[in-house]
CSV table of C-alpha atoms in Angstrom, one decimal:
chain,number,residue,atom,x,y,z
A,30,MET,CA,0.0,0.0,0.0
A,31,GLN,CA,1.3,3.4,-1.0
A,32,PRO,CA,1.6,6.1,1.7
A,33,ALA,CA,-1.0,8.2,0.0
A,34,ASP,CA,-3.4,5.2,-0.1
A,35,TYR,CA,-2.8,4.6,3.6
A,36,GLU,CA,-3.4,8.2,4.5
A,37,GLN,CA,-6.7,8.1,2.5
A,38,LEU,CA,-7.7,5.0,4.3
A,39,LEU,CA,-7.0,6.6,7.7
A,40,LEU,CA,-9.0,9.7,6.7
A,41,SER,CA,-11.9,7.6,5.5
A,42,GLU,CA,-11.9,5.6,8.8
A,43,GLU,CA,-11.8,8.7,10.9
A,44,ALA,CA,-14.8,10.2,9.0
A,45,TRP,CA,-16.7,6.9,9.5
A,46,TRP,CA,-16.0,6.9,13.3
A,47,SER,CA,-16.9,10.5,13.6
A,48,GLU,CA,-20.3,9.8,12.0
A,49,LEU,CA,-20.8,6.8,14.2
A,50,LEU,CA,-20.2,8.8,17.3
A,51,GLU,CA,-22.8,11.3,16.3
A,52,TYR,CA,-25.4,8.4,16.6
A,53,ILE,CA,-24.1,6.9,19.8
A,54,GLU,CA,-24.8,9.8,22.2
A,55,PRO,CA,-28.4,10.4,21.1
A,56,ALA,CA,-29.0,6.6,21.4
A,57,ARG,CA,-27.5,6.7,24.9
A,58,VAL,CA,-29.7,9.6,26.0
A,59,ALA,CA,-32.8,7.8,24.5
A,60,ALA,CA,-31.9,4.6,26.3
A,61,LEU,CA,-32.1,6.5,29.6
A,62,GLU,CA,-35.9,6.7,29.1
A,63,VAL,CA,-36.3,2.9,29.0
A,64,ARG,CA,-38.1,1.9,32.1
A,65,ASP,CA,-36.9,-1.7,32.2
A,66,GLU,CA,-33.7,-1.6,34.2
A,67,GLU,CA,-32.2,-4.7,32.6
A,68,LEU,CA,-32.7,-3.4,29.0
A,69,ARG,CA,-31.6,0.1,29.9
A,70,THR,CA,-28.4,-1.2,31.4
A,71,LEU,CA,-27.7,-3.5,28.5
A,72,ILE,CA,-28.2,-0.8,25.9
A,73,ILE,CA,-26.1,1.8,27.7
A,74,GLU,CA,-23.3,-0.7,28.4
A,75,ARG,CA,-23.2,-1.9,24.7
A,76,LEU,CA,-23.2,1.7,23.4
A,77,ALA,CA,-20.2,2.4,25.7
A,78,TRP,CA,-18.4,-0.6,24.1
A,79,MET,CA,-19.3,0.7,20.7
A,80,HIS,CA,-17.9,4.1,21.6
A,81,ASP,CA,-14.6,2.6,22.9
A,82,PHE,CA,-14.5,0.2,19.9
A,83,LEU,CA,-12.0,2.4,18.0
A,84,TYR,CA,-9.3,1.8,20.7
A,85,LEU,CA,-9.6,-2.0,20.8
A,86,ASN,CA,-6.9,-4.2,19.1
A,87,LEU,CA,-9.0,-6.7,17.3
A,88,GLY,CA,-6.2,-8.3,15.2
A,89,LEU,CA,-6.1,-11.2,17.6
A,90,TYR,CA,-9.7,-12.1,16.8
A,91,ARG,CA,-9.1,-12.0,13.1
A,92,ARG,CA,-12.3,-10.1,12.6
A,93,SER,CA,-13.0,-6.7,11.1
A,94,ARG,CA,-14.4,-3.9,13.3
A,95,ASP,CA,-17.5,-3.6,11.2
A,96,TRP,CA,-18.3,-7.3,11.5
A,97,LEU,CA,-18.1,-7.2,15.3
A,98,LEU,CA,-19.9,-3.8,15.4
A,99,MET,CA,-22.8,-5.1,13.4
A,100,GLY,CA,-23.1,-8.2,15.6
A,101,THR,CA,-23.4,-5.9,18.6
A,102,VAL,CA,-26.1,-3.7,16.9
A,103,HIS,CA,-28.0,-6.9,15.9
A,104,HIS,CA,-27.9,-8.1,19.5
A,105,LEU,CA,-29.2,-4.7,20.8
A,106,VAL,CA,-32.0,-4.7,18.2
A,107,GLU,CA,-33.0,-8.3,19.2
A,108,CYS,CA,-33.1,-7.3,22.9
A,109,VAL,CA,-35.3,-4.3,22.3
A,110,PHE,CA,-37.8,-6.2,20.3
A,111,SER,CA,-37.7,-9.1,22.8
A,112,TRP,CA,-38.6,-6.6,25.5
A,113,ARG,CA,-41.3,-5.0,23.4
A,114,ARG,CA,-42.9,-8.5,22.8
A,115,GLY,CA,-42.8,-9.1,26.5
A,116,ASP,CA,-40.5,-12.2,26.2
A,117,ALA,CA,-39.5,-13.8,29.6
A,118,ALA,CA,-35.8,-13.3,28.9
A,119,MET,CA,-33.4,-11.4,26.7
A,120,PRO,CA,-32.1,-13.3,23.7
A,121,GLU,CA,-28.7,-15.1,24.0
A,122,PRO,CA,-25.9,-13.0,22.6
A,123,ASN,CA,-24.7,-13.8,19.1
A,124,ASP,CA,-21.1,-15.0,18.3
A,125,ARG,CA,-20.0,-11.6,17.0
A,126,TYR,CA,-21.2,-9.9,20.2
A,127,LYS,CA,-19.4,-12.5,22.3
A,128,ARG,CA,-16.2,-11.9,20.4
A,129,LEU,CA,-16.4,-8.1,21.0
A,130,LYS,CA,-17.0,-8.8,24.7
A,131,GLU,CA,-13.9,-11.0,24.8
A,132,ALA,CA,-11.9,-8.2,23.2
């Protein structure tokens, strides 16, 4: 990879992270309104992980950041809809979420 290509890649990744962070804070504030303590805690905790995601070294897990990030988002969505349906328990975490948690 040429230095100019690498610099462009870094700029692109920085812009992507900046845009992602714009969504995390409003989602965290909205989660504070969730009355169910278990779901509220789960959402806030996972959003904090997503915020800190940039600083994790994921090379050991041989997975891309977006692969793990989307797994976490999917798990959060499953939990919200499980709660809305009134399910007795939150769904089990998916493999991508578990790998992020290990990191």
